[in-house]
mmCIF file of C-alpha atoms in Angstrom:
data_model
loop_
_atom_site.group_PDB
_atom_site.id
_atom_site.type_symbol
_atom_site.label_atom_id
_atom_site.label_comp_id
_atom_site.label_asym_id
_atom_site.label_seq_id
_atom_site.Cartn_x
_atom_site.Cartn_y
_atom_site.Cartn_z
ATOM 1 C CA UNK A 1 107.861 88.130 148.003
ATOM 2 C CA UNK A 2 108.942 86.197 151.121
ATOM 3 C CA UNK A 3 108.337 82.478 150.842
ATOM 4 C CA UNK A 4 106.576 82.351 154.246
ATOM 5 C CA UNK A 5 102.971 83.307 154.125
ATOM 6 C CA UNK A 6 102.721 86.728 155.729
ATOM 7 C CA UNK A 7 99.415 88.139 156.837
ATOM 8 C CA UNK A 8 99.119 91.813 156.001
ATOM 9 C CA UNK A 9 100.027 93.649 159.194
ATOM 10 C CA UNK A 10 97.150 95.367 160.981
ATOM 11 C CA UNK A 11 97.836 98.746 162.559
ATOM 12 C CA UNK A 12 98.702 98.396 166.264
ATOM 13 C CA UNK A 13 97.144 101.706 167.202
ATOM 14 C CA UNK A 14 93.945 102.269 165.251
ATOM 15 C CA UNK A 15 92.634 105.815 164.920
ATOM 16 C CA UNK A 16 89.580 106.829 166.889
ATOM 17 C CA UNK A 17 89.471 110.034 164.907
ATOM 18 C CA UNK A 18 92.242 111.412 162.724
ATOM 19 C CA UNK A 19 95.104 112.297 165.012
ATOM 20 C CA UNK A 20 93.823 110.430 168.093
ATOM 21 C CA UNK A 21 94.905 106.854 168.628
ATOM 22 C CA UNK A 22 93.076 104.299 170.680
ATOM 23 C CA UNK A 23 95.981 103.480 172.948
ATOM 24 C CA UNK A 24 98.016 105.748 175.208
ATOM 25 C CA UNK A 25 101.780 106.079 175.121
ATOM 26 C CA UNK A 26 102.336 103.674 177.959
ATOM 27 C CA UNK A 27 99.968 101.108 176.460
ATOM 28 C CA UNK A 28 101.782 101.389 173.106
ATOM 29 C CA UNK A 29 105.127 100.879 174.835
ATOM 30 C CA UNK A 30 103.779 97.652 176.207
ATOM 31 C CA UNK A 31 102.243 96.591 172.910
ATOM 32 C CA UNK A 32 105.443 97.132 170.963
ATOM 33 C CA UNK A 33 107.179 94.766 173.311
ATOM 34 C CA UNK A 34 110.041 97.124 174.102
ATOM 35 C CA UNK A 35 110.031 95.749 177.645
ATOM 36 C CA UNK A 36 110.703 92.265 176.283
ATOM 37 C CA UNK A 37 113.556 93.466 174.078
ATOM 38 C CA UNK A 38 115.099 95.292 177.022
ATOM 39 C CA UNK A 39 114.743 92.288 179.255
ATOM 40 C CA UNK A 40 116.515 90.111 176.696
ATOM 41 C CA UNK A 41 119.331 92.588 176.559
ATOM 42 C CA UNK A 42 119.772 92.914 180.316
ATOM 43 C CA UNK A 43 117.902 96.112 181.120
ATOM 44 C CA UNK A 44 118.945 98.499 178.366
ATOM 45 C CA UNK A 45 117.902 98.825 174.757
ATOM 46 C CA UNK A 46 120.393 97.049 172.469
ATOM 47 C CA UNK A 47 122.882 99.420 170.872
ATOM 48 C CA UNK A 48 124.733 98.826 167.644
ATOM 49 C CA UNK A 49 128.090 100.242 166.770
ATOM 50 C CA UNK A 50 127.929 102.800 164.037
ATOM 51 C CA UNK A 51 129.513 101.502 160.872
ATOM 52 C CA UNK A 52 132.591 103.551 160.050
ATOM 53 C CA UNK A 53 132.188 104.827 156.548
ATOM 54 C CA UNK A 54 135.244 104.507 154.294
ATOM 55 C CA UNK A 55 137.117 107.770 154.275
ATOM 56 C CA UNK A 56 136.210 109.538 151.042
ATOM 57 C CA UNK A 57 139.267 110.012 148.796
ATOM 58 C CA UNK A 58 140.763 113.434 149.374
ATOM 59 C CA UNK A 59 139.330 115.845 146.830
ATOM 60 C CA UNK A 60 141.600 118.654 145.700
ATOM 61 C CA UNK A 61 139.863 122.027 145.605
ATOM 62 C CA UNK A 62 139.176 122.869 141.932
ATOM 63 C CA UNK A 63 141.459 125.414 140.248
ATOM 64 C CA UNK A 64 138.647 127.266 138.551
ATOM 65 C CA UNK A 65 135.229 128.296 139.781
ATOM 66 C CA UNK A 66 132.936 129.678 137.073
ATOM 67 C CA UNK A 67 131.681 133.184 137.869
ATOM 68 C CA UNK A 68 127.985 132.381 137.288
ATOM 69 C CA UNK A 69 126.266 129.171 138.197
ATOM 70 C CA UNK A 70 126.458 126.653 135.384
ATOM 71 C CA UNK A 71 123.050 125.195 134.563
ATOM 72 C CA UNK A 72 122.794 121.466 134.170
ATOM 73 C CA UNK A 73 120.696 120.284 131.247
ATOM 74 C CA UNK A 74 117.436 118.603 132.261
ATOM 75 C CA UNK A 75 117.298 114.829 132.219
ATOM 76 C CA UNK A 76 115.619 113.545 129.054
ATOM 77 C CA UNK A 77 114.310 110.005 129.271
ATOM 78 C CA UNK A 78 112.438 110.129 125.964
ATOM 79 C CA UNK A 79 112.923 107.096 123.761
ATOM 80 C CA UNK A 80 112.520 107.355 120.023
ATOM 81 C CA UNK A 81 110.075 104.786 118.781
ATOM 82 C CA UNK A 82 108.087 104.332 115.592
ATOM 83 C CA UNK A 83 104.537 105.755 115.556
ATOM 84 C CA UNK A 84 101.984 103.524 117.160
ATOM 85 C CA UNK A 85 100.382 101.393 114.475
ATOM 86 C CA UNK A 86 96.595 101.486 114.358
ATOM 87 C CA UNK A 87 94.929 98.244 115.345
ATOM 88 C CA UNK A 88 93.211 98.096 111.973
ATOM 89 C CA UNK A 89 96.518 97.920 110.113
ATOM 90 C CA UNK A 90 98.083 94.443 110.143
ATOM 91 C CA UNK A 91 100.486 92.898 107.617
ATOM 92 C CA UNK A 92 98.463 92.028 104.549
ATOM 93 C CA UNK A 93 95.796 94.679 105.014
ATOM 94 C CA UNK A 94 94.608 96.482 101.916
ATOM 95 C CA UNK A 95 95.084 100.217 102.402
ATOM 96 C CA UNK A 96 93.690 103.144 100.439
ATOM 97 C CA UNK A 97 96.242 105.881 99.822
ATOM 98 C CA UNK A 98 94.667 109.288 100.293
ATOM 99 C CA UNK A 99 97.194 111.711 98.897
ATOM 100 C CA UNK A 100 100.157 111.988 96.636
ATOM 101 C CA UNK A 101 100.850 110.542 93.236
ATOM 102 C CA UNK A 102 98.998 107.326 93.959
ATOM 103 C CA UNK A 103 95.934 108.756 95.629
ATOM 104 C CA UNK A 104 92.935 106.494 95.583
ATOM 105 C CA UNK A 105 95.014 103.392 94.903
ATOM 106 C CA UNK A 106 94.346 100.294 96.892
ATOM 107 C CA UNK A 107 97.583 98.839 98.082
ATOM 108 C CA UNK A 108 98.892 95.981 100.239
ATOM 109 C CA UNK A 109 100.590 96.729 103.543
ATOM 110 C CA UNK A 110 103.781 94.792 104.251
ATOM 111 C CA UNK A 111 105.307 96.106 107.436
ATOM 112 C CA UNK A 112 106.090 99.166 109.508
ATOM 113 C CA UNK A 113 109.623 100.508 109.210
ATOM 114 C CA UNK A 114 111.653 101.821 112.115
ATOM 115 C CA UNK A 115 110.965 105.401 111.081
ATOM 116 C CA UNK A 116 107.250 104.737 111.596
ATOM 117 C CA UNK A 117 106.369 104.850 107.899
ATOM 118 C CA UNK A 118 104.490 101.959 106.374
ATOM 119 C CA UNK A 119 106.092 99.794 103.702
ATOM 120 C CA UNK A 120 103.581 99.185 100.972
ATOM 121 C CA UNK A 121 103.430 97.593 97.540
ATOM 122 C CA UNK A 122 100.830 97.687 94.734
ATOM 123 C CA UNK A 123 101.702 95.003 93.667
ATOM 124 C CA UNK A 124 103.361 96.850 90.807
ATOM 125 C CA UNK A 125 101.934 94.659 88.064
ATOM 126 C CA UNK A 126 98.398 95.172 89.296
ATOM 127 C CA UNK A 127 98.172 98.872 89.942
ATOM 128 C CA UNK A 128 101.534 100.459 89.264
ATOM 129 C CA UNK A 129 102.420 101.202 92.874
ATOM 130 C CA UNK A 130 106.004 100.080 93.589
ATOM 131 C CA UNK A 131 107.545 99.277 96.952
ATOM 132 C CA UNK A 132 106.975 102.540 98.687
ATOM 133 C CA UNK A 133 106.827 104.201 102.063
ATOM 134 C CA UNK A 134 103.625 105.845 103.164
ATOM 135 C CA UNK A 135 102.643 107.734 106.282
ATOM 136 C CA UNK A 136 99.996 106.160 108.467
ATOM 137 C CA UNK A 137 97.894 109.319 108.586
ATOM 138 C CA UNK A 138 97.486 109.422 104.839
ATOM 139 C CA UNK A 139 96.012 105.986 104.578
ATOM 140 C CA UNK A 140 92.645 104.355 105.236
ATOM 141 C CA UNK A 141 92.768 100.747 106.375
ATOM 142 C CA UNK A 142 90.117 98.502 104.879
ATOM 143 C CA UNK A 143 88.957 95.255 106.386
ATOM 144 C CA UNK A 144 90.233 93.273 103.400
ATOM 145 C CA UNK A 145 93.298 91.185 104.162
ATOM 146 C CA UNK A 146 95.698 89.459 101.800
ATOM 147 C CA UNK A 147 97.720 86.441 102.773
ATOM 148 C CA UNK A 148 101.249 87.738 103.071
ATOM 149 C CA UNK A 149 103.043 84.686 104.424
ATOM 150 C CA UNK A 150 105.004 84.090 101.248
ATOM 151 C CA UNK A 151 106.565 87.525 101.229
ATOM 152 C CA UNK A 152 109.970 88.242 102.730
ATOM 153 C CA UNK A 153 110.157 91.928 103.575
ATOM 154 C CA UNK A 154 113.077 91.624 106.002
ATOM 155 C CA UNK A 155 115.656 93.359 103.881
ATOM 156 C CA UNK A 156 113.703 96.575 103.377
ATOM 157 C CA UNK A 157 114.381 99.414 105.748
ATOM 158 C CA UNK A 158 114.502 103.187 105.605
ATOM 159 C CA UNK A 159 118.025 103.265 104.207
ATOM 160 C CA UNK A 160 116.856 101.295 101.167
ATOM 161 C CA UNK A 161 114.609 104.198 100.272
ATOM 162 C CA UNK A 162 117.058 106.959 101.058
ATOM 163 C CA UNK A 163 118.597 109.168 98.398
ATOM 164 C CA UNK A 164 121.737 107.755 96.901
ATOM 165 C CA UNK A 165 124.760 109.845 97.846
ATOM 166 C CA UNK A 166 126.993 110.342 94.837
ATOM 167 C CA UNK A 167 130.584 111.315 94.961
ATOM 168 C CA UNK A 168 131.189 114.754 93.525
ATOM 169 C CA UNK A 169 133.459 114.647 90.544
ATOM 170 C CA UNK A 170 135.576 117.627 89.660
ATOM 171 C CA UNK A 171 134.738 118.622 86.139
ATOM 172 C CA UNK A 172 136.767 120.507 83.628
ATOM 173 C CA UNK A 173 135.024 123.168 81.543
ATOM 174 C CA UNK A 174 134.606 120.989 78.489
ATOM 175 C CA UNK A 175 133.125 118.133 80.470
ATOM 176 C CA UNK A 176 130.768 120.373 82.379
ATOM 177 C CA UNK A 177 128.210 120.658 79.631
ATOM 178 C CA UNK A 178 128.388 117.024 78.635
ATOM 179 C CA UNK A 179 128.047 115.696 82.163
ATOM 180 C CA UNK A 180 124.785 117.527 82.724
ATOM 181 C CA UNK A 181 123.137 115.621 79.920
ATOM 182 C CA UNK A 182 124.354 112.226 81.066
ATOM 183 C CA UNK A 183 122.601 112.283 84.431
ATOM 184 C CA UNK A 184 119.614 110.064 84.037
ATOM 185 C CA UNK A 185 117.337 108.783 86.712
ATOM 186 C CA UNK A 186 117.006 105.162 85.752
ATOM 187 C CA UNK A 187 115.882 102.773 88.416
ATOM 188 C CA UNK A 188 118.720 100.371 89.255
ATOM 189 C CA UNK A 189 118.076 96.802 88.192
ATOM 190 C CA UNK A 190 118.337 95.390 91.708
ATOM 191 C CA UNK A 191 115.389 97.491 92.828
ATOM 192 C CA UNK A 192 113.363 96.149 89.955
ATOM 193 C CA UNK A 193 114.333 92.617 90.951
ATOM 194 C CA UNK A 194 113.332 93.265 94.555
ATOM 195 C CA UNK A 195 109.947 94.446 93.352
ATOM 196 C CA UNK A 196 109.490 91.335 91.245
ATOM 197 C CA UNK A 197 110.433 88.951 94.032
ATOM 198 C CA UNK A 198 108.102 90.580 96.546
ATOM 199 C CA UNK A 199 105.254 90.735 94.103
ATOM 200 C CA UNK A 200 105.584 87.166 92.854
ATOM 201 C CA UNK A 201 104.455 85.650 96.125
ATOM 202 C CA UNK A 202 101.817 88.324 96.648
ATOM 203 C CA UNK A 203 100.219 87.995 93.234
ATOM 204 C CA UNK A 204 99.769 84.274 93.776
ATOM 205 C CA UNK A 205 97.846 84.782 96.980
ATOM 206 C CA UNK A 206 95.863 87.624 95.403
ATOM 207 C CA UNK A 207 94.779 85.541 92.444
ATOM 208 C CA UNK A 208 93.553 82.878 94.819
ATOM 209 C CA UNK A 209 90.800 85.232 95.990
ATOM 210 C CA UNK A 210 88.083 85.977 93.410
ATOM 211 C CA UNK A 211 87.870 89.615 92.245
ATOM 212 C CA UNK A 212 90.693 90.767 94.499
ATOM 213 C CA UNK A 213 92.961 91.502 91.561
ATOM 214 C CA UNK A 214 90.497 93.845 89.887
ATOM 215 C CA UNK A 215 89.695 95.344 93.290
ATOM 216 C CA UNK A 216 93.330 96.255 93.789
ATOM 217 C CA UNK A 217 93.547 97.545 90.256
ATOM 218 C CA UNK A 218 90.628 99.914 90.696
ATOM 219 C CA UNK A 219 90.924 103.302 92.339
ATOM 220 C CA UNK A 220 88.825 104.449 95.234
ATOM 221 C CA UNK A 221 86.799 107.601 94.710
ATOM 222 C CA UNK A 222 84.048 109.394 96.529
ATOM 223 C CA UNK A 223 80.861 109.545 94.505
ATOM 224 C CA UNK A 224 77.801 111.733 94.772
ATOM 225 C CA UNK A 225 75.900 111.107 97.974
ATOM 226 C CA UNK A 226 78.728 109.237 99.672
ATOM 227 C CA UNK A 227 79.274 110.363 103.225
ATOM 228 C CA UNK A 228 82.793 109.551 104.453
ATOM 229 C CA UNK A 229 81.753 109.764 108.063
ATOM 230 C CA UNK A 230 79.243 106.977 107.494
ATOM 231 C CA UNK A 231 81.355 104.742 105.289
ATOM 232 C CA UNK A 232 82.594 101.496 106.728
ATOM 233 C CA UNK A 233 85.866 100.496 105.140
ATOM 234 C CA UNK B 1 97.115 117.708 89.721
ATOM 235 C CA UNK B 2 97.983 115.631 86.650
ATOM 236 C CA UNK B 3 95.140 113.674 85.115
ATOM 237 C CA UNK B 4 96.743 110.364 84.404
ATOM 238 C CA UNK B 5 93.881 108.939 82.400
ATOM 239 C CA UNK B 6 91.170 110.885 80.729
ATOM 240 C CA UNK B 7 87.885 110.467 82.491
ATOM 241 C CA UNK B 8 89.090 108.585 85.563
ATOM 242 C CA UNK B 9 87.621 110.682 88.283
ATOM 243 C CA UNK B 10 89.171 110.284 91.654
ATOM 244 C CA UNK B 11 87.646 112.575 94.225
ATOM 245 C CA UNK B 12 89.106 111.935 97.641
ATOM 246 C CA UNK B 13 87.664 115.001 99.273
ATOM 247 C CA UNK B 14 84.253 116.090 100.456
ATOM 248 C CA UNK B 15 82.841 119.294 99.101
ATOM 249 C CA UNK B 16 82.268 122.176 101.460
ATOM 250 C CA UNK B 17 80.978 125.719 101.199
ATOM 251 C CA UNK B 18 82.549 128.679 102.896
ATOM 252 C CA UNK B 19 79.795 130.542 104.660
ATOM 253 C CA UNK B 20 81.681 133.451 106.095
ATOM 254 C CA UNK B 21 83.725 134.346 109.100
ATOM 255 C CA UNK B 22 83.033 133.587 112.706
ATOM 256 C CA UNK B 23 80.961 136.515 113.826
ATOM 257 C CA UNK B 24 78.500 138.048 116.167
ATOM 258 C CA UNK B 25 75.772 140.387 114.973
ATOM 259 C CA UNK B 26 77.980 143.310 114.109
ATOM 260 C CA UNK B 27 81.541 142.073 114.536
ATOM 261 C CA UNK B 28 83.350 139.456 112.552
ATOM 262 C CA UNK B 29 86.558 137.594 113.390
ATOM 263 C CA UNK B 30 88.286 136.668 110.141
ATOM 264 C CA UNK B 31 90.833 134.313 111.673
ATOM 265 C CA UNK B 32 88.174 131.588 111.823
ATOM 266 C CA UNK B 33 85.877 130.741 108.936
ATOM 267 C CA UNK B 34 82.620 128.848 109.005
ATOM 268 C CA UNK B 35 82.254 125.993 106.574
ATOM 269 C CA UNK B 36 79.267 123.908 105.612
ATOM 270 C CA UNK B 37 80.391 120.368 104.738
ATOM 271 C CA UNK B 38 78.131 118.510 102.333
ATOM 272 C CA UNK B 39 75.906 115.866 103.924
ATOM 273 C CA UNK B 40 76.944 116.719 107.445
ATOM 274 C CA UNK B 41 73.911 117.814 109.357
ATOM 275 C CA UNK B 42 74.469 117.227 113.039
ATOM 276 C CA UNK B 43 77.073 118.034 115.637
ATOM 277 C CA UNK B 44 77.908 114.338 116.217
ATOM 278 C CA UNK B 45 78.706 113.772 112.568
ATOM 279 C CA UNK B 46 81.287 116.537 112.719
ATOM 280 C CA UNK B 47 83.525 114.583 115.087
ATOM 281 C CA UNK B 48 84.737 112.448 112.176
ATOM 282 C CA UNK B 49 85.886 115.554 110.341
ATOM 283 C CA UNK B 50 87.675 117.217 113.207
ATOM 284 C CA UNK B 51 91.314 117.784 112.371
ATOM 285 C CA UNK B 52 90.922 116.961 108.717
ATOM 286 C CA UNK B 53 92.795 119.151 106.284
ATOM 287 C CA UNK B 54 90.970 121.506 103.972
ATOM 288 C CA UNK B 55 92.056 123.436 100.942
ATOM 289 C CA UNK B 56 90.583 126.552 99.386
ATOM 290 C CA UNK B 57 91.593 126.453 95.752
ATOM 291 C CA UNK B 58 91.447 129.521 93.572
ATOM 292 C CA UNK B 59 92.813 130.862 90.314
ATOM 293 C CA UNK B 60 94.994 133.854 89.757
ATOM 294 C CA UNK B 61 96.289 135.650 86.692
ATOM 295 C CA UNK B 62 99.969 135.417 87.522
ATOM 296 C CA UNK B 63 101.585 131.996 87.345
ATOM 297 C CA UNK B 64 103.185 130.889 90.575
ATOM 298 C CA UNK B 65 105.238 127.696 90.683
ATOM 299 C CA UNK B 66 104.198 127.072 87.103
ATOM 300 C CA UNK B 67 100.473 127.133 87.728
ATOM 301 C CA UNK B 68 97.553 129.539 87.656
ATOM 302 C CA UNK B 69 95.987 127.656 90.566
ATOM 303 C CA UNK B 70 96.693 128.598 94.145
ATOM 304 C CA UNK B 71 95.622 127.123 97.402
ATOM 305 C CA UNK B 72 95.182 128.075 101.037
ATOM 306 C CA UNK B 73 95.446 125.143 103.439
ATOM 307 C CA UNK B 74 93.556 124.864 106.661
ATOM 308 C CA UNK B 75 91.856 122.407 108.928
ATOM 309 C CA UNK B 76 88.566 121.707 110.600
ATOM 310 C CA UNK B 77 88.837 122.786 114.209
ATOM 311 C CA UNK B 78 85.468 122.287 115.894
ATOM 312 C CA UNK B 79 81.769 122.144 115.292
ATOM 313 C CA UNK B 80 79.793 125.363 115.194
ATOM 314 C CA UNK B 81 76.291 125.002 116.561
ATOM 315 C CA UNK B 82 74.127 121.940 116.348
ATOM 316 C CA UNK B 83 73.493 121.481 112.666
ATOM 317 C CA UNK B 84 76.795 120.335 111.239
ATOM 318 C CA UNK B 85 78.463 123.641 110.465
ATOM 319 C CA UNK B 86 82.120 123.598 111.193
ATOM 320 C CA UNK B 87 84.729 126.128 112.237
ATOM 321 C CA UNK B 88 87.956 126.118 110.325
ATOM 322 C CA UNK B 89 91.277 127.854 110.602
ATOM 323 C CA UNK B 90 93.425 128.452 107.608
ATOM 324 C CA UNK B 91 97.120 129.140 107.261
ATOM 325 C CA UNK B 92 96.251 132.653 106.275
ATOM 326 C CA UNK B 93 92.788 134.101 106.640
ATOM 327 C CA UNK B 94 90.449 133.427 103.791
ATOM 328 C CA UNK B 95 89.757 136.360 101.500
ATOM 329 C CA UNK B 96 86.209 137.745 101.641
ATOM 330 C CA UNK B 97 85.617 136.838 98.014
ATOM 331 C CA UNK B 98 85.744 133.179 99.100
ATOM 332 C CA UNK B 99 82.370 133.428 100.811
ATOM 333 C CA UNK B 100 79.955 131.133 99.078
ATOM 334 C CA UNK B 101 82.639 129.263 97.209
ATOM 335 C CA UNK B 102 83.936 125.759 97.333
ATOM 336 C CA UNK B 103 86.369 124.252 99.812
ATOM 337 C CA UNK B 104 87.811 120.743 99.686
ATOM 338 C CA UNK B 105 87.693 118.750 102.902
ATOM 339 C CA UNK B 106 90.150 115.897 102.643
ATOM 340 C CA UNK B 107 90.034 112.571 104.429
ATOM 341 C CA UNK B 108 93.474 112.931 105.935
ATOM 342 C CA UNK B 109 94.984 112.906 108.620
ATOM 343 C CA UNK B 110 93.070 109.689 108.806
ATOM 344 C CA UNK B 111 92.179 107.694 111.849
ATOM 345 C CA UNK B 112 90.399 104.722 110.319
#
């Protein structure tokens, strides 16, 4: 704001009731000091020359007018952002996966990807869960945290997990039947190395905490008498 | 539904019983079913379960997608009354033979 200290301006003509001011027109004229401005200017209210606007460039009339009015699309100011991460989920939190192949497994959270999915790892040696993406809604966050400072998860993003696009090869009839057999889904070695490097640092910090390794290796299950709405995770 | 190890039970759902359809004395409205979730006995306890997915699992003679088991998915919509009964809507209305049988109330979409 302005560097000089300005007192908030009080209304010159306070309302007696709504619509009725305290001061009459002639009193307000005096209060506003119009008489002083006129006196300074020699009897008449100071006039300013109107600024001449630059002449707009001559617009040629369009050749074609559409028969019906063309609708303009509505303005869309929506920004795509990743889903809001729950406060209970921070890097290093142990999560319980609720559905899918690894349901019940306790897993370490690494980071949230730009798609909103959570990047998670078993670690693989402990419970068989590889580097994987998981949706936030299918996960329960526990209060257990693992020290994740030694892990570098920078290089992992959604493209890393995308399906590999293979070039289509034209096949002759003889090759057709052979090629079908050759397609194998082996995991490429660099993915295995990534898993090992991420897990190496994690396993060290996990083994530093007593029982954490067996905790992560065990599956979560509801037992008789357990009430999920009363459980504190 | 593959059992990876024999004997490792992993139940991640709460059991529920299908009581019937939403109804008045002589009219019933089959688009909403009433479900009794185990160990839920008051209206306040139901708020945890609101929105959670449920599955009614049943068997059929003809194999579909390689399995004799079939499933109707649904979700908990709101409490029904004061004692923990819950209203649920399913993708397609539950068949009347489901009354009295088991429903699985999962813990997802989770908010914890």
